Short mmCIF file of C-alpha atoms in Angstrom, two decimals:
data_model
loop_
_atom_site.label_atom_id
_atom_site.label_comp_id
_atom_site.label_asym_id
_atom_site.label_seq_id
_atom_site.Cartn_x
_atom_site.Cartn_y
_atom_site.Cartn_z
CA MET N 1 10.29 4.12 19.85
CA GLY N 2 8.00 3.31 16.95
CA VAL N 3 8.00 4.86 13.51
CA PHE N 4 4.65 6.49 14.33
CA SER N 5 3.88 8.13 17.68
CA ARG N 6 0.09 8.15 17.33
CA MET N 7 -2.62 6.34 15.41
CA SER N 8 -3.33 9.56 13.49
CA ASP N 9 0.30 9.58 12.30
CA ILE N 10 -0.25 6.21 10.66
CA LEU N 11 -3.60 7.06 9.10
CA GLN N 12 -2.33 10.40 7.76
CA SER N 13 1.06 9.08 6.66
CA ASN N 14 2.28 8.95 3.08
CA ILE N 15 4.16 5.66 2.82
CA ASN N 16 5.74 6.50 -0.55
CA SER N 17 7.12 9.79 0.77
CA ALA N 18 8.56 8.10 3.86
CA LEU N 19 10.22 5.39 1.78
CA ASP N 20 11.73 7.92 -0.65
CA LYS N 21 13.53 9.62 2.25
CA ALA N 22 14.70 6.41 3.94
CA GLU N 23 18.25 5.10 3.67
CA ASP N 24 16.94 1.52 3.89
CA PRO N 25 13.36 1.56 2.49
CA GLU N 26 12.76 -2.17 2.98
CA LYS N 27 13.81 -2.04 6.63
CA LEU N 28 11.64 1.04 7.25
CA LEU N 29 8.70 -0.64 5.52
CA SER N 30 9.05 -3.69 7.77
CA LEU N 31 9.04 -1.41 10.83
CA ILE N 32 5.95 0.41 9.54
CA ILE N 33 4.14 -2.89 8.95
CA SER N 34 5.11 -4.16 12.41
CA GLU N 35 3.81 -1.01 14.08
CA MET N 36 0.62 -1.08 12.02
CA GLU N 37 -0.04 -4.67 13.06
CA GLU N 38 0.51 -3.75 16.72
CA ASN N 39 -1.89 -0.81 16.40
CA LEU N 40 -4.44 -3.01 14.67
CA VAL N 41 -4.35 -5.45 17.60
CA GLU N 42 -4.79 -2.53 20.03
CA ILE N 43 -7.65 -0.91 18.11
CA ARG N 44 -9.48 -4.24 17.85
CA ALA N 45 -9.09 -4.72 21.60
CA ILE N 46 -10.55 -1.23 22.16
CA ALA N 47 -13.41 -2.04 19.77
CA ALA N 48 -14.15 -5.27 21.67
CA LYS N 49 -14.23 -3.31 24.96
CA HIS N 50 -16.65 -0.75 23.51
CA LEU N 51 -18.87 -3.48 22.06
CA ALA N 52 -19.07 -5.17 25.45
CA GLU N 53 -19.91 -1.80 27.04
CA GLN N 54 -22.57 -1.17 24.40
CA LYS N 55 -24.20 -4.54 25.06
CA THR N 56 -24.25 -3.83 28.81
CA ILE N 57 -25.84 -0.41 28.22
CA GLN N 58 -28.44 -1.79 25.81
CA ARG N 59 -29.29 -4.59 28.21
CA LYS N 60 -29.74 -2.03 31.01
CA LEU N 61 -31.85 0.16 28.71
CA ARG N 62 -34.17 -2.74 27.94
CA ALA N 63 -34.59 -3.40 31.65
CA LEU N 64 -35.22 0.29 32.43
CA ASN N 65 -37.72 0.65 29.58
CA LYS N 66 -39.61 -2.35 30.95
CA THR N 67 -39.55 -0.84 34.45
CA SER N 68 -40.86 2.46 33.06
CA SER N 69 -43.67 0.64 31.25
CA ASP N 70 -44.48 -1.31 34.42
CA TRP N 71 -44.82 1.89 36.48
CA GLU N 72 -47.03 3.41 33.78
CA GLU N 73 -49.29 0.34 33.84
CA LYS N 74 -49.47 0.54 37.64
CA ALA N 75 -50.40 4.21 37.42
CA GLN N 76 -53.16 3.39 34.92
CA LYS N 77 -54.42 0.60 37.15
CA ALA N 78 -54.43 2.91 40.19
CA ILE N 79 -56.40 5.51 38.23
CA SER N 80 -58.93 2.86 37.24
CA LYS N 81 -59.35 2.10 40.94
CA GLU N 82 -59.66 5.80 41.70
CA ARG N 83 -56.38 5.73 43.63
CA ASP N 84 -54.85 8.93 42.39
CA ASP N 85 -52.38 8.87 45.25
CA LEU N 86 -50.98 5.53 44.09
CA ALA N 87 -51.06 6.67 40.46
CA ARG N 88 -49.15 9.81 41.40
CA ALA N 89 -46.52 7.75 43.29
CA ALA N 90 -46.17 5.34 40.34
CA LEU N 91 -45.67 8.23 37.92
CA ILE N 92 -42.99 9.69 40.20
CA GLU N 93 -41.12 6.37 40.09
CA LYS N 94 -41.60 6.23 36.32
CA GLN N 95 -40.16 9.73 36.04
CA LYS N 96 -37.04 8.67 37.99
CA VAL N 97 -36.57 5.71 35.66
CA ASP N 98 -37.11 7.89 32.57
CA VAL N 99 -34.40 10.30 33.75
CA GLU N 100 -31.99 7.38 34.11
CA ILE N 101 -33.03 6.11 30.67
CA GLU N 102 -32.26 9.52 29.17
CA HIS N 103 -28.85 9.54 30.83
CA ILE N 104 -28.02 6.02 29.65
CA ASN N 105 -29.26 6.81 26.13
CA GLY N 106 -26.67 9.59 26.03
CA ALA N 107 -23.97 7.11 27.06
CA ASN N 108 -25.21 4.65 24.44
CA GLU N 109 -25.02 7.31 21.72
CA GLN N 110 -21.46 8.16 22.79
CA VAL N 111 -20.39 4.50 22.70
CA THR N 112 -22.04 4.05 19.29
CA GLU N 113 -20.24 7.14 17.98
CA ASN N 114 -16.93 5.85 19.37
CA LEU N 115 -17.48 2.46 17.73
CA GLU N 116 -18.21 4.08 14.37
CA LYS N 117 -14.98 6.11 14.64
CA ILE N 118 -13.03 3.00 15.66
CA GLN N 119 -14.51 1.02 12.77
CA GLU N 120 -13.56 3.81 10.35
CA ASP N 121 -10.01 3.99 11.73
CA CYS N 122 -9.72 0.21 11.66
CA SER N 123 -10.80 0.08 8.01
CA ARG N 124 -8.30 2.78 7.07
CA LEU N 125 -5.56 1.04 9.04
CA VAL N 126 -6.30 -2.29 7.35
CA ALA N 127 -6.11 -0.54 3.96
CA LYS N 128 -2.78 1.11 4.90
CA LEU N 129 -1.44 -2.22 6.13
CA ALA N 130 -2.45 -3.94 2.89
CA GLU N 131 -0.78 -1.13 0.92
CA ALA N 132 2.44 -1.46 2.94
CA LYS N 133 2.51 -5.26 2.58
CA ALA N 134 1.91 -4.98 -1.17
CA LYS N 135 4.79 -2.50 -1.46
CA ARG N 136 7.06 -4.78 0.56
CA LYS N 137 6.16 -7.72 -1.67
CA THR N 138 6.84 -5.60 -4.76
CA MET N 139 10.20 -4.50 -3.35
CA GLN N 140 11.15 -8.08 -2.49
CA THR N 141 10.12 -9.26 -5.97
CA ARG N 142 12.10 -6.46 -7.63
CA PHE N 143 15.10 -7.28 -5.43
CA GLU N 144 14.95 -10.97 -6.36
CA HIS N 145 14.60 -10.14 -10.06
CA ALA N 146 17.51 -7.70 -9.90
CA LYS N 147 19.60 -10.26 -8.03
CA THR N 148 18.80 -12.95 -10.61
CA ARG N 149 19.56 -10.59 -13.51
CA LEU N 150 22.86 -9.62 -11.89
CA GLU N 151 23.85 -13.26 -11.41
CA VAL N 152 22.94 -14.10 -15.01
CA LYS N 153 24.84 -11.05 -16.27
CA LYS N 154 27.89 -12.04 -14.24
CA GLN N 155 27.71 -15.58 -15.62
CA VAL N 156 27.41 -14.28 -19.19
CA GLU N 157 30.26 -11.83 -18.72
CA THR N 158 32.44 -14.50 -17.11
CA TYR N 159 31.65 -16.90 -19.93
CA ASN N 160 32.38 -14.31 -22.62
CA VAL N 161 35.62 -13.04 -21.15
CA ASP N 162 37.13 -16.05 -19.46
CA GLN N 163 35.79 -19.07 -21.29
CA VAL N 164 35.51 -17.73 -24.83
CA LEU N 165 38.84 -15.88 -24.77
CA GLY N 166 40.44 -18.80 -22.99
CA ARG N 167 39.25 -21.18 -25.65
CA PHE N 168 40.34 -18.79 -28.38
CA GLU N 169 43.80 -18.56 -26.86
CA SER N 170 43.89 -22.35 -26.59
CA TYR N 171 42.95 -22.67 -30.26
CA GLU N 172 45.62 -20.13 -31.20
CA THR N 173 48.23 -22.09 -29.24
CA LYS N 174 47.25 -25.31 -30.98
CA ILE N 175 47.40 -23.60 -34.36
CA ASP N 176 50.83 -22.18 -33.52
CA GLU N 177 52.02 -25.66 -32.55
CA LEU N 178 50.69 -27.18 -35.77
CA GLU N 179 52.28 -24.43 -37.87
CA ALA N 180 55.58 -24.94 -36.05
CA LYS N 181 55.47 -28.66 -36.79
CA VAL N 182 54.77 -27.97 -40.46
CA ASP N 183 57.59 -25.42 -40.61
CA ALA N 184 59.99 -27.83 -38.91
CA TYR N 185 59.04 -30.63 -41.31
CA GLU N 186 59.47 -28.39 -44.33
CA TYR N 187 62.80 -27.12 -43.01
CA THR N 188 64.24 -30.59 -42.40
CA THR N 189 62.89 -31.81 -45.73
CA ALA N 190 64.42 -28.86 -47.59
CA ALA N 191 67.78 -29.35 -45.85
CA LYS N 192 67.79 -33.04 -46.72
CA SER N 193 67.06 -32.33 -50.41
CA LEU N 194 69.87 -29.78 -50.60
CA ASN N 195 72.42 -32.19 -49.14
CA ASP N 196 71.33 -34.84 -51.61
CA GLU N 197 71.88 -32.43 -54.50
CA PHE N 198 75.40 -31.58 -53.30
CA ALA N 199 76.22 -35.28 -52.88
CA GLN N 200 74.93 -36.04 -56.36
CA MET N 201 76.94 -33.15 -57.80
CA GLU N 202 80.11 -34.40 -56.10
CA ALA N 203 79.47 -37.93 -57.40
CA GLU N 204 78.98 -36.61 -60.92
CA GLU N 205 82.20 -34.60 -60.65
CA LYS N 206 84.11 -37.74 -59.64
CA ILE N 207 82.67 -39.64 -62.56
CA GLU N 208 83.62 -36.84 -64.95
CA ALA N 209 87.14 -36.77 -63.49
CA GLU N 210 87.57 -40.54 -63.87
CA LEU N 211 86.20 -40.30 -67.40
CA GLU N 212 88.75 -37.63 -68.34
CA ALA N 213 91.54 -39.71 -66.77
CA LEU N 214 90.60 -42.78 -68.80
CA LYS N 215 90.43 -40.72 -71.97
CA LYS N 216 93.97 -39.50 -71.35
CA LYS N 217 95.23 -43.07 -70.85
CA VAL N 218 93.62 -44.26 -74.03
CA ALA N 219 95.05 -41.39 -76.01
#
């Protein structure tokens, strides 16, 4: 079953109001557009049928008007020949044709009125269809923009959190390693200098001891 049950539903519809209440506005809008296009095809087919009917009626009217004129001319000719009986008969035939013309004129007026109503409805439907298509295009554009913005935002957030912090942590690790190397170098250097000082002190003590021993021998 379509979104709209009758043509009047479409022409009297408020698209914005319908979309506001829909769970999936874009899907509903596509359904509305599809039904509008189907109705437009139907209304144009009806218009074509009425136009064909109007042409047939107008063609018949032209023929009947000519027949009426012909009977009037015959009546005039009969009168000029003093044949009132023939003139009377011709006028009777003309009267029959004029009655038919009056009847067909009524049908022609009705068809013309129907065509005007169809043309009005068709114009309104085309306007509604254009409005719906414009809204769908706007929705699609907004969706694409939102999607692009979301992707960019995700990329930025990923870059900021993962890449920047990852690089920062990497730099911190490298700095820690360098500081550890410096500390290790300073530690080993300090230990080496301390050992040298003790060795030198022991050597000096030995020299002092030997010196004292020699002094005692000399004395």
